[in-house]
Coordinates of C-alpha atoms in Angstrom, one line a residue:
M92 CA 25.8 -35.7 -53.8
L93 CA 29.1 -37.4 -54.4
S94 CA 27.5 -40.6 -55.6
R95 CA 25.3 -38.7 -58.1
L96 CA 28.2 -36.5 -59.2
A97 CA 30.4 -39.6 -59.8
D98 CA 27.6 -41.2 -61.9
V99 CA 27.6 -38.1 -64.1
L100 CA 31.3 -37.6 -64.4
V101 CA 32.5 -41.2 -64.8
P102 CA 30.8 -41.7 -68.2
A103 CA 32.7 -38.6 -69.5
V104 CA 36.1 -40.3 -68.9
G105 CA 35.4 -43.9 -69.5
R106 CA 32.9 -46.7 -70.4
L107 CA 31.6 -48.2 -67.2
T108 CA 30.1 -51.7 -67.0
I109 CA 28.9 -53.6 -63.9
T110 CA 28.4 -57.2 -63.0
T111 CA 27.2 -58.9 -59.8
D112 CA 27.3 -62.4 -58.3
A113 CA 24.0 -64.2 -58.2
G114 CA 23.8 -63.8 -54.4
A115 CA 25.1 -60.2 -54.3
G116 CA 23.2 -57.7 -52.2
L117 CA 23.8 -54.3 -50.7
V118 CA 21.8 -54.6 -47.4
P119 CA 21.7 -51.5 -45.2
G120 CA 24.4 -51.7 -42.5
S121 CA 26.9 -53.5 -44.7
I122 CA 30.6 -52.9 -45.2
I123 CA 31.7 -52.6 -48.8
A124 CA 35.4 -53.5 -49.3
A125 CA 37.0 -52.5 -52.6
N126 CA 40.4 -52.7 -54.1
H127 CA 42.3 -49.4 -54.5
T128 CA 44.5 -48.8 -57.6
S129 CA 44.1 -45.2 -58.6
L130 CA 42.9 -41.8 -57.5
A131 CA 40.1 -42.3 -60.0
D132 CA 38.7 -45.6 -58.6
P133 CA 36.6 -44.1 -55.7
A134 CA 34.5 -42.2 -58.4
V135 CA 34.3 -45.4 -60.5
V136 CA 33.1 -47.5 -57.5
L137 CA 30.6 -44.8 -56.3
A138 CA 29.2 -44.5 -59.8
A139 CA 28.7 -48.2 -60.1
L140 CA 27.1 -48.5 -56.6
H141 CA 24.8 -45.5 -57.4
R142 CA 23.5 -47.4 -60.4
L143 CA 22.8 -50.3 -58.1
G144 CA 20.8 -48.0 -55.8
A145 CA 23.5 -47.7 -53.1
R146 CA 25.0 -44.5 -51.7
P147 CA 27.7 -45.4 -49.2
V148 CA 29.7 -43.1 -46.9
V149 CA 33.4 -43.5 -47.7
M150 CA 36.4 -43.9 -45.4
A151 CA 39.0 -41.7 -47.1
A152 CA 42.3 -40.0 -46.4
A153 CA 41.8 -37.1 -44.1
G154 CA 43.8 -34.8 -46.3
L155 CA 40.8 -34.6 -48.7
W156 CA 38.9 -32.6 -46.0
R157 CA 41.4 -29.8 -46.5
V158 CA 40.5 -29.4 -50.2
P159 CA 38.2 -26.4 -50.7
V160 CA 34.6 -27.2 -51.6
L161 CA 35.3 -31.0 -51.6
G162 CA 36.1 -30.9 -47.9
R163 CA 32.9 -29.2 -47.0
A164 CA 30.9 -31.6 -49.1
L165 CA 32.6 -34.6 -47.5
A166 CA 31.8 -33.3 -44.0
R167 CA 28.2 -32.4 -44.8
E168 CA 27.5 -35.9 -46.2
G169 CA 29.0 -37.7 -43.3
H170 CA 32.0 -39.3 -45.0
I171 CA 34.7 -40.5 -42.6
P172 CA 38.2 -39.0 -42.5
V173 CA 41.0 -41.5 -41.9
W174 CA 44.0 -40.1 -40.0
R175 CA 47.0 -42.2 -40.4
G176 CA 49.8 -42.1 -37.8
D177 CA 47.8 -39.7 -35.7
R178 CA 46.1 -39.8 -32.3
R179 CA 42.8 -39.3 -34.1
A180 CA 43.2 -42.6 -36.0
A181 CA 40.7 -44.4 -33.8
D182 CA 38.0 -41.8 -34.7
A183 CA 37.7 -43.3 -38.2
L184 CA 36.7 -46.7 -36.8
N185 CA 34.3 -45.1 -34.3
G186 CA 32.7 -43.1 -37.1
A187 CA 32.3 -46.2 -39.3
V188 CA 30.7 -48.1 -36.4
E189 CA 28.2 -45.3 -35.9
A190 CA 27.3 -45.1 -39.6
L191 CA 26.7 -48.9 -39.7
E192 CA 24.5 -48.7 -36.6
R193 CA 22.5 -46.1 -38.4
G194 CA 22.0 -48.5 -41.3
Q195 CA 24.3 -46.8 -43.7
L196 CA 26.6 -48.6 -46.1
V197 CA 30.3 -47.9 -45.4
L198 CA 32.9 -48.1 -48.2
I199 CA 36.4 -49.1 -47.0
Y200 CA 39.7 -49.5 -48.8
A201 CA 41.4 -52.1 -46.6
E202 CA 44.7 -51.9 -48.4
G203 CA 45.3 -48.6 -46.8
G204 CA 46.9 -46.9 -49.8
L205 CA 47.7 -46.8 -53.5
P206 CA 50.3 -49.1 -55.2
R207 CA 53.6 -47.5 -55.9
R208 CA 53.7 -48.2 -59.6
T209 CA 54.1 -46.0 -62.7
D210 CA 52.4 -48.2 -65.3
A211 CA 48.7 -48.4 -66.0
A212 CA 48.4 -52.2 -65.8
E213 CA 46.2 -54.1 -63.2
A214 CA 47.6 -56.1 -60.3
A215 CA 46.0 -58.1 -57.5
P216 CA 45.1 -56.2 -54.3
H217 CA 47.9 -55.7 -51.8
A218 CA 47.6 -57.3 -48.3
F219 CA 44.8 -55.8 -46.1
R220 CA 45.4 -53.9 -42.9
S221 CA 43.5 -54.8 -39.7
G222 CA 40.9 -52.0 -39.9
L223 CA 38.3 -54.1 -41.8
S224 CA 38.6 -57.0 -39.4
R225 CA 38.3 -54.7 -36.4
L226 CA 35.2 -53.1 -37.9
V227 CA 33.5 -56.5 -38.4
Q228 CA 34.5 -57.5 -34.9
R229 CA 32.8 -54.5 -33.4
T230 CA 29.6 -54.5 -35.5
G231 CA 29.1 -58.0 -36.9
A232 CA 28.3 -56.3 -40.3
P233 CA 28.4 -58.4 -43.5
V234 CA 31.2 -57.5 -45.9
V235 CA 30.4 -57.0 -49.6
P236 CA 33.5 -57.6 -51.7
V237 CA 33.9 -55.2 -54.7
G238 CA 36.5 -55.4 -57.5
Q239 CA 37.2 -52.6 -59.9
A240 CA 39.5 -52.5 -62.9
G241 CA 40.4 -49.9 -65.5
A242 CA 40.7 -46.9 -63.2
R243 CA 44.5 -46.9 -63.7
R244 CA 43.8 -46.3 -67.4
V245 CA 42.2 -43.0 -66.4
T246 CA 44.9 -41.8 -64.1
S247 CA 48.0 -43.5 -62.6
G248 CA 51.8 -43.1 -62.2
S249 CA 53.6 -39.8 -61.6
K250 CA 51.8 -36.5 -61.0
S251 CA 52.4 -35.5 -64.6
K252 CA 51.2 -38.8 -65.9
Q253 CA 48.1 -38.6 -63.7
L254 CA 47.2 -35.2 -65.0
A255 CA 47.9 -36.2 -68.6
G256 CA 45.7 -39.3 -68.2
L257 CA 42.9 -37.3 -66.7
F258 CA 42.9 -34.7 -69.4
T259 CA 43.0 -37.3 -72.3
A260 CA 40.6 -39.8 -70.8
P261 CA 37.5 -38.1 -72.3
L262 CA 39.1 -38.6 -75.7
R263 CA 40.3 -42.2 -75.0
R264 CA 37.3 -43.2 -73.0
P265 CA 38.9 -46.4 -71.5
R266 CA 36.8 -49.3 -70.4
L267 CA 36.0 -49.6 -66.7
H268 CA 34.4 -52.5 -64.9
V269 CA 33.1 -53.1 -61.4
H270 CA 32.1 -56.4 -60.0
V271 CA 30.1 -56.9 -56.8
G272 CA 30.5 -60.2 -55.0
E273 CA 28.2 -62.1 -52.6
P274 CA 28.2 -60.8 -49.0
L275 CA 30.5 -62.5 -46.5
D276 CA 29.7 -63.3 -42.9
L277 CA 33.0 -62.9 -41.1
T278 CA 31.8 -62.7 -37.5
A279 CA 33.0 -66.2 -36.5
D280 CA 36.3 -66.3 -38.3
G281 CA 38.6 -64.6 -35.7
A282 CA 42.1 -64.2 -37.1
A283 CA 41.1 -65.4 -40.6
R284 CA 38.7 -62.5 -41.2
T285 CA 41.3 -60.4 -43.0
E286 CA 42.5 -63.3 -45.3
R287 CA 38.9 -64.2 -46.2
A288 CA 38.0 -60.6 -47.1
H289 CA 41.2 -60.2 -49.1
A290 CA 40.5 -63.4 -51.0
A291 CA 37.0 -62.3 -51.8
V292 CA 38.0 -58.8 -53.0
T293 CA 40.8 -60.4 -55.1
A294 CA 38.3 -62.7 -56.7
A295 CA 36.0 -59.8 -57.5
W296 CA 38.9 -57.8 -58.9
R297 CA 39.9 -60.8 -61.0
T298 CA 36.4 -61.0 -62.5
A299 CA 36.5 -57.2 -63.3
A300 CA 40.0 -57.2 -64.7
A301 CA 39.3 -60.3 -66.8
R302 CA 36.3 -58.5 -68.4
L303 CA 38.8 -55.9 -69.6
G304 CA 41.3 -58.5 -70.9
E305 CA 43.9 -57.5 -68.3
P306 CA 46.9 -59.9 -68.5
A307 CA 47.3 -60.0 -64.7
A308 CA 43.8 -61.5 -64.3
L309 CA 43.9 -63.8 -67.3
A310 CA 47.2 -65.3 -66.3
V311 CA 45.8 -66.7 -63.0

């Protein structure tokens, strides 16, 4: 439901385009790693993946499960709450392992949080935390790097700016772009898993941001 809903709502707030690498594929049981820049980008990524025929379960902040209606939908569809700094933190990894073993796609935001910036510009992904590497170690699943750009033009910054951005987006209809990279086999890389995944997601983000003419991508 969330993937279908995202694919309906995203065109109302922006103009979404999608590109893929020549060897890109969304094989069942894969981990999808995407960069995280805005509260809007999960919807943008889900909409893009839905158009490519993929409907992943998402590893997301556990606080979303307390939101009326949304929380029930997340639980019903098997999305995975991530509890930070809590004894239940390991449950998220276990839930992701089970989903992958069932052949589902799992979407993870390996940066672990949003950037603390007030402007709407793009920037390269922050350093990844260890969760993605540990998930690969336990499952051997391939990692599909995904880069998105433009979501910060929908909503970013302070709470007031986020609300203003969301309400005006249907009038502005900013450009949004998602790029899907070629899957990575990280099973033999040991300590280098995180760095390789981060580099691949950064490359995918750079492709997406360059499509929008973002200075941060064009300067590299």
